[in-house]
XYZ file of C-alpha atoms in Angstrom:
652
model
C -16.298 59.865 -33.073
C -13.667 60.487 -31.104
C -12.026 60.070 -27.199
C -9.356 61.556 -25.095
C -9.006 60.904 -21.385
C -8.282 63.466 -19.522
C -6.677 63.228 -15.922
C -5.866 65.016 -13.451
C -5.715 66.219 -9.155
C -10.057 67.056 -9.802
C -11.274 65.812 -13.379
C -10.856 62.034 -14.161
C -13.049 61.840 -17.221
C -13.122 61.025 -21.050
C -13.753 63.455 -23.870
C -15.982 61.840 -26.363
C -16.581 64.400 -29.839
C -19.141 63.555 -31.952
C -17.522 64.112 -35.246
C -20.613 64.044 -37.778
C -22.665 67.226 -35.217
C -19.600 68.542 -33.349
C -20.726 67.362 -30.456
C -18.841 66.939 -27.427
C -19.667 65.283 -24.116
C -17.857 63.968 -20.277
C -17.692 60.879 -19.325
C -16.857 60.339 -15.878
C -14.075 57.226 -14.914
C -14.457 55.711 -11.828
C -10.601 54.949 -10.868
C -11.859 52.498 -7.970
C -13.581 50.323 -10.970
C -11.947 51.148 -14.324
C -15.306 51.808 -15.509
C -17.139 54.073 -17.204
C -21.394 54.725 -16.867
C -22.998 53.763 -20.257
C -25.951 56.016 -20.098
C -23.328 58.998 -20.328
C -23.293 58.091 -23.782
C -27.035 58.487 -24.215
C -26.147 62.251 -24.295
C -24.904 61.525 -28.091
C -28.253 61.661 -29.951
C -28.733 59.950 -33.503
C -31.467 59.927 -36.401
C -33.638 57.145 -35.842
C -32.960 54.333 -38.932
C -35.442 51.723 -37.765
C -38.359 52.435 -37.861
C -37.588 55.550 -39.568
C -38.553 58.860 -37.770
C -42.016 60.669 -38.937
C -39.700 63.709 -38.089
C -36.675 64.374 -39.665
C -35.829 66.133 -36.374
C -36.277 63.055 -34.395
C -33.335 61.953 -32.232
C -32.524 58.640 -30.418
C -29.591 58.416 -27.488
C -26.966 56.142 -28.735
C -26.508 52.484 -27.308
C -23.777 50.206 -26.348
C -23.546 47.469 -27.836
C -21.863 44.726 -26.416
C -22.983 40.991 -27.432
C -22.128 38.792 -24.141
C -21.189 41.455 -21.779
C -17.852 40.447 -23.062
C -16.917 44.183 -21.754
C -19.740 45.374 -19.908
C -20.068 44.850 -15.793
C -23.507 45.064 -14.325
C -22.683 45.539 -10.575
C -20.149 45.998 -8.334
C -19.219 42.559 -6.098
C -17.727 41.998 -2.888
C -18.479 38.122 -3.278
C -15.447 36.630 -4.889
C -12.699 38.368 -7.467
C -11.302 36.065 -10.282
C -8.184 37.171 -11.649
C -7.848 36.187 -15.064
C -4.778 37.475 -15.896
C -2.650 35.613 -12.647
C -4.888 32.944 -12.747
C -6.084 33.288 -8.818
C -9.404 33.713 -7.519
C -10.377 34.733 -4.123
C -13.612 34.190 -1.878
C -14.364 37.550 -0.024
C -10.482 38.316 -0.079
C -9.483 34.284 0.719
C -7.835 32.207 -1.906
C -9.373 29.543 -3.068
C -6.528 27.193 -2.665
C -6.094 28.301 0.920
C -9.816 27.582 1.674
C -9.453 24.224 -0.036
C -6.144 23.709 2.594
C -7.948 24.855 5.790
C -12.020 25.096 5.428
C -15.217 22.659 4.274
C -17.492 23.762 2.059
C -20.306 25.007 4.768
C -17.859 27.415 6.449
C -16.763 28.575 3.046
C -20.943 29.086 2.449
C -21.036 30.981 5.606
C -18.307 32.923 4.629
C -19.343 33.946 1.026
C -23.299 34.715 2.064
C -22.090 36.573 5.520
C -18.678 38.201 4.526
C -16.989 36.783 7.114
C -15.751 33.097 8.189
C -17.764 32.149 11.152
C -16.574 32.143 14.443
C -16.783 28.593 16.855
C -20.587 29.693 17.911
C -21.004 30.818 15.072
C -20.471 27.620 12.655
C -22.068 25.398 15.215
C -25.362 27.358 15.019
C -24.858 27.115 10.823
C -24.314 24.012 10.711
C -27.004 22.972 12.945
C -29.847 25.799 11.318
C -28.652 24.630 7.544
C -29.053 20.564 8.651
C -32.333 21.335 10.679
C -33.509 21.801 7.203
C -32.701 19.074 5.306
C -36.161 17.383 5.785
C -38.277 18.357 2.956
C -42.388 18.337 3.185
C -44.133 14.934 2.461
C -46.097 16.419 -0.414
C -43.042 17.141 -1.948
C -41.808 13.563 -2.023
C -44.977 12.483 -3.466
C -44.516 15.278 -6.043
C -41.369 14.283 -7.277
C -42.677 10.737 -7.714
C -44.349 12.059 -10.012
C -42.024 12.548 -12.452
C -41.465 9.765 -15.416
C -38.653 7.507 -14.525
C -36.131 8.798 -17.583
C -36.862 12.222 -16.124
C -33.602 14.050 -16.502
C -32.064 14.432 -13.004
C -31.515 18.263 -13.519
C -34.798 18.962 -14.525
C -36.467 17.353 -11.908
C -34.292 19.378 -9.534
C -35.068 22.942 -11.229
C -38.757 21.892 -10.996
C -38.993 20.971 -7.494
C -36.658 24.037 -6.219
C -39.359 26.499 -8.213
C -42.022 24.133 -6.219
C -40.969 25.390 -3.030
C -41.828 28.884 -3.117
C -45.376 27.174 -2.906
C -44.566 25.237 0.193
C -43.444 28.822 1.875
C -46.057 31.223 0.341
C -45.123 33.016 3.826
C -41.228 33.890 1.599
C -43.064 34.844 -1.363
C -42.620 38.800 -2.300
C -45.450 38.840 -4.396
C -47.365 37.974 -1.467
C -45.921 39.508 1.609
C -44.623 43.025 0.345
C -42.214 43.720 -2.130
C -39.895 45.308 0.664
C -39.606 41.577 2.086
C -36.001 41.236 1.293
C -35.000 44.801 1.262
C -32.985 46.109 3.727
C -34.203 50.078 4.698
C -31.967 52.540 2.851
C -30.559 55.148 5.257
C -28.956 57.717 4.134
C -24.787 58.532 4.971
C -24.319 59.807 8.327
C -27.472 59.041 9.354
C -29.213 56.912 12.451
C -31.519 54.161 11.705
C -35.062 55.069 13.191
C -36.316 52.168 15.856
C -38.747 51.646 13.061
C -36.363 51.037 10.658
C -34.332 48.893 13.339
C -37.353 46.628 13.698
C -37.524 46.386 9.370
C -33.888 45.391 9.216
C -34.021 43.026 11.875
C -37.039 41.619 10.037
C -35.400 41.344 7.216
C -32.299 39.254 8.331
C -34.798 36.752 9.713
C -36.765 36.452 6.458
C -33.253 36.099 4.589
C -31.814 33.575 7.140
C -34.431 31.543 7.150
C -34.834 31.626 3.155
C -30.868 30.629 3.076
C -31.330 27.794 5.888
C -34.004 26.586 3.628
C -32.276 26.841 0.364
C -28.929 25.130 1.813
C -30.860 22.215 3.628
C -33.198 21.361 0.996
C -31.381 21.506 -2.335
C -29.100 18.534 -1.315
C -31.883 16.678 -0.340
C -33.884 17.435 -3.778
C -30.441 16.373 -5.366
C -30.065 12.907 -3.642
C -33.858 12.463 -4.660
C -33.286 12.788 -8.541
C -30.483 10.625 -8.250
C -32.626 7.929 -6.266
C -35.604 8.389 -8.645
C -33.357 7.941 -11.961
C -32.777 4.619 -10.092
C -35.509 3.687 -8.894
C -35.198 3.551 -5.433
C -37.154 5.418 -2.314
C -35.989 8.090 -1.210
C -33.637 8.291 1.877
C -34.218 10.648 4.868
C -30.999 12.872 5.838
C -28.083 11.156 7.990
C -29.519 10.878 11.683
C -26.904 13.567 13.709
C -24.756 14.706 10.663
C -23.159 18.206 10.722
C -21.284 17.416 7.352
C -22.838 18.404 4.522
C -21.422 15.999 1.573
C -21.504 13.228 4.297
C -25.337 13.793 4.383
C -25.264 13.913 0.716
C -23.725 10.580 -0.256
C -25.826 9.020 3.021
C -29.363 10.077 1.117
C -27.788 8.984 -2.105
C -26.172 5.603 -1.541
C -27.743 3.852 1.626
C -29.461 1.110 0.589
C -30.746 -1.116 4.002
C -27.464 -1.204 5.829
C -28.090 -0.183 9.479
C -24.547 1.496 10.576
C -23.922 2.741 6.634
C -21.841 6.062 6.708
C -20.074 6.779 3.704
C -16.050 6.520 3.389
C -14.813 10.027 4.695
C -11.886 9.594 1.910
C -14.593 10.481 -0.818
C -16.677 12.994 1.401
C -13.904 14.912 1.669
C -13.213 14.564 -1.802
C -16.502 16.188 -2.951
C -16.534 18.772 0.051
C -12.713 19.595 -2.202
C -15.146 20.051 -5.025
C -17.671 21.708 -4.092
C -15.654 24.394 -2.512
C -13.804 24.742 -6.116
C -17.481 24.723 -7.589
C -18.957 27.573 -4.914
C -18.407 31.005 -6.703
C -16.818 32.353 -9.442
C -18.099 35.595 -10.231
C -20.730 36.635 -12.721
C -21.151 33.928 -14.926
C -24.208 32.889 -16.845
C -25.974 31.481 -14.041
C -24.853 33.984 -11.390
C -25.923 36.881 -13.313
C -29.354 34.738 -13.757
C -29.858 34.833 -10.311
C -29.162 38.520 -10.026
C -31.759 39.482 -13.253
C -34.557 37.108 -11.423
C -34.131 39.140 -7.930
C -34.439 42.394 -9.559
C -37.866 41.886 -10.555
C -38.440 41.042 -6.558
C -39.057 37.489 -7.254
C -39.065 34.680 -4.326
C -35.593 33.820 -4.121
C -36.447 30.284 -4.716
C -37.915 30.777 -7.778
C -34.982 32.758 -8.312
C -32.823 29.687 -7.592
C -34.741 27.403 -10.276
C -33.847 29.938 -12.964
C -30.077 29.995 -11.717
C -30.220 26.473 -11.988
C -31.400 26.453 -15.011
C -28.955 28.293 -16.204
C -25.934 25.463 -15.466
C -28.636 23.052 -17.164
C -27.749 24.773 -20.610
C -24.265 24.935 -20.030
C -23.473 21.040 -20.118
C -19.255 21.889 -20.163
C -18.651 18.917 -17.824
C -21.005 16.419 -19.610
C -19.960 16.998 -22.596
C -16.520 16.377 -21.903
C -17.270 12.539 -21.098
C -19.188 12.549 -24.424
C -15.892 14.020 -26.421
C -13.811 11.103 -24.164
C -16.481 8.484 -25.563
C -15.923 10.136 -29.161
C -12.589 9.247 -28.825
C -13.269 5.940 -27.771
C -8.956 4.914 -27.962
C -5.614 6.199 -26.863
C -4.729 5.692 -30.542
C -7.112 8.501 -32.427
C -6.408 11.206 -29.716
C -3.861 12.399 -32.697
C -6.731 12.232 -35.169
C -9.069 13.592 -32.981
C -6.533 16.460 -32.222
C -5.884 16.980 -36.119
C -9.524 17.479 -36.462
C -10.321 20.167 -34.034
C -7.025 22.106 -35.773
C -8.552 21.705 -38.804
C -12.015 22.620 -37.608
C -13.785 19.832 -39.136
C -17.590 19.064 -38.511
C -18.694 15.294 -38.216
C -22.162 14.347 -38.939
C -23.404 12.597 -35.564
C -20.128 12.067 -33.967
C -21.604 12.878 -30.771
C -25.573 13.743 -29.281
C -24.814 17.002 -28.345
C -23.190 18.461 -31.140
C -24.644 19.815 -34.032
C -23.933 18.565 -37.801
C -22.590 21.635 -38.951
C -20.523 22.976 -35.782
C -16.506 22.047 -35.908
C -15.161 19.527 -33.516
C -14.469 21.669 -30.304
C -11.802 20.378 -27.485
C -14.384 20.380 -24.475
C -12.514 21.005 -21.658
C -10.051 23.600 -22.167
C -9.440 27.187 -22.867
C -11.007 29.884 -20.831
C -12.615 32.984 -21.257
C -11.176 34.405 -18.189
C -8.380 32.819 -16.991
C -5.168 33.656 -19.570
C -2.616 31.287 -18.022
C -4.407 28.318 -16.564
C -7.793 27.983 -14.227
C -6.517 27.844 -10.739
C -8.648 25.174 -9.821
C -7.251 22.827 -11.584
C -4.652 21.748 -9.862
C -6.806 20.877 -7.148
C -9.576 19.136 -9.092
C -6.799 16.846 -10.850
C -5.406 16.229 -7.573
C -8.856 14.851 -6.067
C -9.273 13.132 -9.759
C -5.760 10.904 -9.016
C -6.571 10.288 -5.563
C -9.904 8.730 -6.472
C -8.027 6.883 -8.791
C -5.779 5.350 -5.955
C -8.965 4.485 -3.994
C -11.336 3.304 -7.564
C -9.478 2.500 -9.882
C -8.642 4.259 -13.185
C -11.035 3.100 -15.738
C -10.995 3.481 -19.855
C -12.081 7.129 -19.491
C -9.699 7.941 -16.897
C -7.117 6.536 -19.451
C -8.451 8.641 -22.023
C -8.280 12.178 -20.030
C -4.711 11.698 -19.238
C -3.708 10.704 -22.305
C -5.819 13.646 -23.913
C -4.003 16.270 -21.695
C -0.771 15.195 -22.039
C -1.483 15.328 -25.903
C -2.854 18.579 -25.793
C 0.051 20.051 -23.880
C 2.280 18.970 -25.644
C 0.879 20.428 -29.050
C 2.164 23.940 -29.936
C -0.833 24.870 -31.709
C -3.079 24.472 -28.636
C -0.611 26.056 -26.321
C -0.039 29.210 -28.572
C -3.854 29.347 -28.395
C -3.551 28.619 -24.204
C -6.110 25.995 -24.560
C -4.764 24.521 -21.027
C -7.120 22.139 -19.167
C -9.605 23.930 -17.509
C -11.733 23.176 -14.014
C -15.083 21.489 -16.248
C -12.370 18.480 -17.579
C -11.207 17.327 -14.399
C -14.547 17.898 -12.544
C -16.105 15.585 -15.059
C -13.733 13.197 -14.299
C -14.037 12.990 -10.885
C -17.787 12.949 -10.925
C -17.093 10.100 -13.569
C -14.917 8.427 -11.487
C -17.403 8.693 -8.686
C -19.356 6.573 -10.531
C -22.233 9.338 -11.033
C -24.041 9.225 -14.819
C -23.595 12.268 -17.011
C -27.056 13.638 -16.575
C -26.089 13.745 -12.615
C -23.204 16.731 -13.806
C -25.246 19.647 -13.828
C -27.036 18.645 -10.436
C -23.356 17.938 -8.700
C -22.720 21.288 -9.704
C -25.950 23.531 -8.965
C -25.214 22.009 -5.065
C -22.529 23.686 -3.621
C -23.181 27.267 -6.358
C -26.247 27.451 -4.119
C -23.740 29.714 -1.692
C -22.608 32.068 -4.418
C -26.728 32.243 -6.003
C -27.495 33.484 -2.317
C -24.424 35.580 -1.837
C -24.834 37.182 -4.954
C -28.755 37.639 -4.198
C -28.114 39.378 -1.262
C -25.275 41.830 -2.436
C -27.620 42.819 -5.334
C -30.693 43.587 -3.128
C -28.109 45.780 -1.103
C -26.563 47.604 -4.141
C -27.460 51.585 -3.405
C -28.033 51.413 -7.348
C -30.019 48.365 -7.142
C -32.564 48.408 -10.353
C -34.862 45.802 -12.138
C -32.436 44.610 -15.078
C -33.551 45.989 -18.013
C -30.600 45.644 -21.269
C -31.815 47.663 -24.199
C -32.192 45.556 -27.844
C -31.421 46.651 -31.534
C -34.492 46.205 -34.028
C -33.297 44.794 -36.725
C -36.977 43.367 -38.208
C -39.790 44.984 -40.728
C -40.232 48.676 -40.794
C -43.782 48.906 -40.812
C -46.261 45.892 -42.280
C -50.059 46.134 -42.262
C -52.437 43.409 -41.591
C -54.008 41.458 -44.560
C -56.669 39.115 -44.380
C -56.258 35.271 -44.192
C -57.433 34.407 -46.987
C -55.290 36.606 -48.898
C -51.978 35.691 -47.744
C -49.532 33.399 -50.169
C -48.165 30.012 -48.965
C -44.986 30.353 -47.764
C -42.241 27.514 -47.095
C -41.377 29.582 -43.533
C -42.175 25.216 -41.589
C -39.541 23.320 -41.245
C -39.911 19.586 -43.588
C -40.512 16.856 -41.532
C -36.706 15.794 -42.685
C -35.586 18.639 -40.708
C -37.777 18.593 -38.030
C -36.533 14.973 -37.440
C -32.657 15.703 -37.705
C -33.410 18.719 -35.426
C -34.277 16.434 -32.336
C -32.752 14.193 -30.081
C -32.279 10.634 -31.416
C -32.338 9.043 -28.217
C -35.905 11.230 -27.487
C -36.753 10.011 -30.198
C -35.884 6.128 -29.374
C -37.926 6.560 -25.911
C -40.929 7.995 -27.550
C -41.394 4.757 -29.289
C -40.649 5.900 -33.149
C -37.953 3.395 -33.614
C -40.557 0.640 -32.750
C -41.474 -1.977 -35.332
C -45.242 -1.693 -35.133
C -44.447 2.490 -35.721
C -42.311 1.770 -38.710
C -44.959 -0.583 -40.050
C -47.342 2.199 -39.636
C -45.361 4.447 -41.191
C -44.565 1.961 -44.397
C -48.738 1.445 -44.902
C -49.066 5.531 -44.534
C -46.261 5.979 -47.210
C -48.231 3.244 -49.649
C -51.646 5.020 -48.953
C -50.026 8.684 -49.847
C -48.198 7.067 -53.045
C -51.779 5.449 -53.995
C -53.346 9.287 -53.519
C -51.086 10.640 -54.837
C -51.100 8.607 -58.225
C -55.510 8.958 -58.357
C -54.893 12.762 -57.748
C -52.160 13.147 -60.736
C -54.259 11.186 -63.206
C -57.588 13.336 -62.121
C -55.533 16.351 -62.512
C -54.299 15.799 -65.574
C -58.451 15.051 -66.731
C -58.755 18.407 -65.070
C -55.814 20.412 -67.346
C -57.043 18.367 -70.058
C -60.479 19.872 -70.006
C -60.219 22.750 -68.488
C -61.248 24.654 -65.206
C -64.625 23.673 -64.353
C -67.136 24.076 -61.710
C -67.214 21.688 -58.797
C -71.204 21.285 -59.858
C -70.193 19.754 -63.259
C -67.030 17.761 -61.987
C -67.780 14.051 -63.344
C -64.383 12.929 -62.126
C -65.932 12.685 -58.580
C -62.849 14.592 -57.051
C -65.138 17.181 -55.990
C -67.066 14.988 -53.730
C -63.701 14.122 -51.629
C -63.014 17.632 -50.958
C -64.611 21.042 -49.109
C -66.325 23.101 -51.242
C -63.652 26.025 -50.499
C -61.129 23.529 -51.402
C -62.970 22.810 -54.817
C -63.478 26.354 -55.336
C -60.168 27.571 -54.618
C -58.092 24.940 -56.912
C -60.415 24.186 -59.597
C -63.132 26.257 -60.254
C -60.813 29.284 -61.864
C -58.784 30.190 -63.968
C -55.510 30.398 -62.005
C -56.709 27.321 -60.002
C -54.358 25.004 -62.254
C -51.049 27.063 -61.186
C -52.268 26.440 -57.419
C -53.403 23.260 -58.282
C -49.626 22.310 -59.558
C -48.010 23.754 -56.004
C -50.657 22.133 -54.747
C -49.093 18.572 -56.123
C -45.780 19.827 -55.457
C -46.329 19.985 -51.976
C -47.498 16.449 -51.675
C -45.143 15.184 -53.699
C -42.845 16.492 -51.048
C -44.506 14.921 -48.313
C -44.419 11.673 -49.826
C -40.344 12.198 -50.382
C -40.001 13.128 -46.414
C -42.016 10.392 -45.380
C -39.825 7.856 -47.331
C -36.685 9.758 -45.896
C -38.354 8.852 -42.509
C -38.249 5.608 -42.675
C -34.861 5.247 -43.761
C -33.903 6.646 -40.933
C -35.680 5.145 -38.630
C -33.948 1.955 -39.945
C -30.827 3.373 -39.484
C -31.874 4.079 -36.123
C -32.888 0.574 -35.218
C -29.581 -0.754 -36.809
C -27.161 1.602 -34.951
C -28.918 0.361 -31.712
C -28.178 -2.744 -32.055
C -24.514 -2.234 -33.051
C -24.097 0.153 -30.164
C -25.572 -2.525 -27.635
C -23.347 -5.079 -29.581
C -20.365 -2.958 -28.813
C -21.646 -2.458 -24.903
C -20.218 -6.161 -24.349
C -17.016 -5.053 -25.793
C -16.201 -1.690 -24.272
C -14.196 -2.030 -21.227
C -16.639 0.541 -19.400
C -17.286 0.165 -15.535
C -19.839 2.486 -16.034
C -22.987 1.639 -18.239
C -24.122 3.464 -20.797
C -27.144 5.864 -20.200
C -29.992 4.411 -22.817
C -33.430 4.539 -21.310
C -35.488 1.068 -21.603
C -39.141 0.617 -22.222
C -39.138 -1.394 -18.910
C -36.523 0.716 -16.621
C -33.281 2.980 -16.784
C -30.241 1.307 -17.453
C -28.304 3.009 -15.160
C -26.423 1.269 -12.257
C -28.580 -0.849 -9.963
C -28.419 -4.024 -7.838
C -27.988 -4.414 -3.718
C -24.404 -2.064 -3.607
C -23.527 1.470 -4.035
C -20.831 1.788 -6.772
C -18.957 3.771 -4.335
C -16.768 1.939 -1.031
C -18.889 1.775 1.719
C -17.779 2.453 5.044
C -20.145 0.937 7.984
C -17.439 2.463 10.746
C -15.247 5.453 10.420
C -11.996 4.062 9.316
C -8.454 6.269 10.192
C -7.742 8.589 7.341
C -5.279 7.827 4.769
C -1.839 9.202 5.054
């Protein structure tokens, strides 16, 4: 196959030939987007390979195929641009650093969902609308008490987002009209009809009130998790607050202070953050959020399965897990000479997989060739937190890390620079906020590109359901064969694998690391051994003598087993060569089960040395284990963060 492009005053196109038929075909380029439409190629037909055609004149269009849309763009955006290759990105036309300079993050919201920043009116009627909805229904509440106390933070706040479409059935598509959210389509040049003035102005109030309710409740959901993981009630929002991180850290950290307002150093700290953490094009969860509105889903549903999206991500977390990896300024060299040489580590972390190469969390980018612009400003906000609380261990760490990495040719040849996940981790660390609290800190303030996004796709003239085409590569053609005819395959995982395939400390709070469990686990090994030896010694009776029927079986084997079972292993010939897998398999079994238990020891004993080590560690923040009794995560009568009870003068 082959391309030319071909420009000129009235053609801008490309010239693809078909080498193998001779077949030639246009494909338009759209200067304005330096793209190209990917059905043109669907022109180009090809014989069908799998399954294979009936016909031998059967055609198929050709596909793109393009594993992580690492060149393909699904819509055209007015939201934000980033600009990988000078490292800038810009808000509806604003940069970033300039909004960080000059705005808060709920004018920045208005701007991205509206297209424009808000005028005095304007912002006043925002700010009141979004805070008006802050309060979230009682039934709610008692829902989310619901949830275990180890409940992961995120998941509890993807849950009860979903949960809200059923609190608003009134917003639900599926329930009011498809057209709910859809503005009319007019044609160019054309007047509106009154009728279709009426739609549209139903339609903004539908949407406003949907984005009132999405940017009022979300924080309040948030500060809930965080509340629940430590088991405390729940705070209502701050009485008269038009801020929106104030409100935040109010719900999250008053405890029974009467005049508590939180120190406007850190709110406007986070507000920094969560401006950085707004928008940035179509990422993973972005994109999410446009796929779910396509199928004319309720936008909070919609929402969830953005959010959902960040939960799966874990970037930031996982940096503080890398840090604690680490553990001293001294092996940041080893650590270093590890990730060059690409070396795996059995269990040097929980999130990283036996047989995946030590990875520098933190830095490169997929986008962003010469540094993430953001990143100046997040490390800023990290050292000014530091002048205010301290630098701790981990803080040490991250400095020391960067520096490193800078310095080291092979990273920078590779421009693995610091990117906007490291530093956010550490100032959400330094906040004194556990790693599971991450993802939620960041599906907050992305609520204003989800909507902003949501509403620019529902607008798109080409707006379609999102539907990607797949490659078959499975079986032809099989055809269905009884049960009882089909041979025993090994396709289950062993219990071995099963075991190293889950999450130790899931494992720890469902109670298998318990004593009692392991004693259990010891008689259930000496019962299988004891089988096992009184089914050997009958089988080898049974070889001895021969198949025979279950009628005539003196051994008394039969009696312990179902007559298909007797019938299918012993009764004919070939039953001794099923009768051997059949040993095999338990044999097996017995040999997991004894694996099991060695772990599980080894679980118990790295427990203890990692609670041993606890005292040690200069940490100010405790480690995340769950308890059979309660959450060790931070508790007591004080917010880890400085309290404020009167507004003092900003710092210089």
């Amino acid at each position: 196959m082959a391309a030319v492009m071909t420009q000129n005053a009235d053609t801008n196109y490309l010239t693809v030939k078909d080498l193998r038929t001779n077949t030639t075909i246009r494909v338009p380029i759209d200067l304005k987007t330096n793209t190209i439409p990917g059905t043109a190629f669907a022109q180009l037909k090809i014989k069908p390979t799998v399954p294979p055609a009936d016909d031998p004149n059967d055609k198929v269009p050709i596909r793109l195929y393009d594993p992580g849309f690492k060149n393909t763009t699904v819509c055209r955006s007015k939201v934000s641009c980033v600009d990988g290759e000078n490292g800038k990105l810009f808000y509806r036309g604003y940069d970033v650093e300039e909004l960080v300079e000059k705005s808060n993050y709920l004018e920045v919201a208005f701007l991205l969902v509206y297209g424009e920043l808000p005028t005095a009116d304007e912002y006043q009627h925002w700010a009141d609308a979004v805070m008006t909805h802050t309060y979230v229904h009682s039934e709610l509440e008692k829902q989310m008490m619901t949830f275990r106390y180890d409940a992961h933070p995120h998941g509890m706040l993807i849950s009860t987002i979903a949960s809200l479409s059923t609190f608003h059935p009134e917003a639900n598509p599926a329930l009011r009209g498809l057209d709910l959210y859809m503005l009319p389509k007019v044609a160019a040049g054309q007047k509106k009809t009154e009728q279709e003035e009426e739609k549209a102005k139903d339609v903004r109030a539908a949407r406003n009130r949907a984005v009132f309710r999405m940017f009022g409740k979300v924080p309040t959901i948030a500060a809930n998790v965080y509340r629940h993981r430590l088991g405390r009630p729940y705070n209502h929002p701050m009485p008269n607050s038009t801020n929106y991180t104030e409100n935040i850290l109010y719900m999250m950290d008053k405890l029974n202070e009467p005049n508590y307002k939180p120190d406007p150093r850190l709110v406007k700290i986070l507000d920094t953050m969560f401006i950085l953490l707004a928008e940035h094009g179509s990422n993973c969860s972005t994109v999410m959020m446009r796929h779910l509105m396509s199928s004319g889903v309720d936008p909070y549903t919609a929402l969830s399965g953005a959010a959902g999206a960040l939960f799966g991500e874990r970037k930031a977390t996982e940096v503080i897990d890398m840090l604690k990896q680490i553990g001293k300024v001294e092996k940041i060299q080893l650590f270093l000479t590890k990730v060059k040489r690409k070396d795996s580590s059995v269990g040097v972390s929980p999130t990283q997989r036996a047989d995946r190469p030590l990875r520098l969390m933190g830095f490169g980018h997929r986008v962003y060739r010469h540094g993430d612009p953001r990143v100046r400003i997040a490390k800023k906000m990290a050292f000014q937190l530091f002048d205010l609380m301290g630098k701790d261990h981990i803080a040490n760490l991250a400095i020391a890390l960067e520096e490193a990495a800078g310095a080291d040719e092979w990273f920078i040849k590779r421009g693995l620079h610091a990117n906007v996940d490291f530093w956010t981790a550490i100032v959400f660390h330094t906040l004194r906020f556990p790693t599971d609290m991450f993802p939620v800190l960041m599906t907050v303030p992305r609520v204003a590109g989800f909507v902003a996004n949501c509403w620019e796709s529902l607008d798109d003239p080409e707006y379609k359901i999102f539907r990607p085409r797949q490659i078959y590569i499975g079986e032809v053609i099989r055809h269905y064969r009884p049960t009882l005819t089909r041979r025993m395959t090994n396709s289950m995982p062993s219990l071995e694998a099963q075991y190293r395939g889950s999450d130790p400390v899931a494992a720890k709070r469902r109670g298998t690391a318990d004593p009692n469990t392991l004693a259990e686990i010891d008689d259930l090994i000496t019962r299988t051994q004891d089988s096992l030896e009184e089914l050997n010694q009958k089988l080898v009776e049974i070889e001895t003598a021969g198949p025979q029927s279950p009628s005539t079986d003196e051994t008394g084997l039969g009696s312990r087993v179902s007559t298909w079972v007797s019938s299918r292993f012993f009764s004919n010939p070939s039953g001794v060569g099923l009768t051997l897998q059949l040993t095999e398999r338990l044999r097996q079994t017995q040999a997991e089960l004894t694996n099991l238990l060695s772990m599980q020891r080894e679980l118990i004993m790295a427990e203890r040395q990692e609670e041993e080590q606890d005292h040690t560690h200069l940490a100010p923040v405790p480690e995340r284990r769950a308890s059979a009794k309660s959450p060790k995560l931070r508790s007591g009568n004080s917010t880890p963060r400085p309290i404020a009870t009167s507004t003092p003068e900003p710092s210089s």
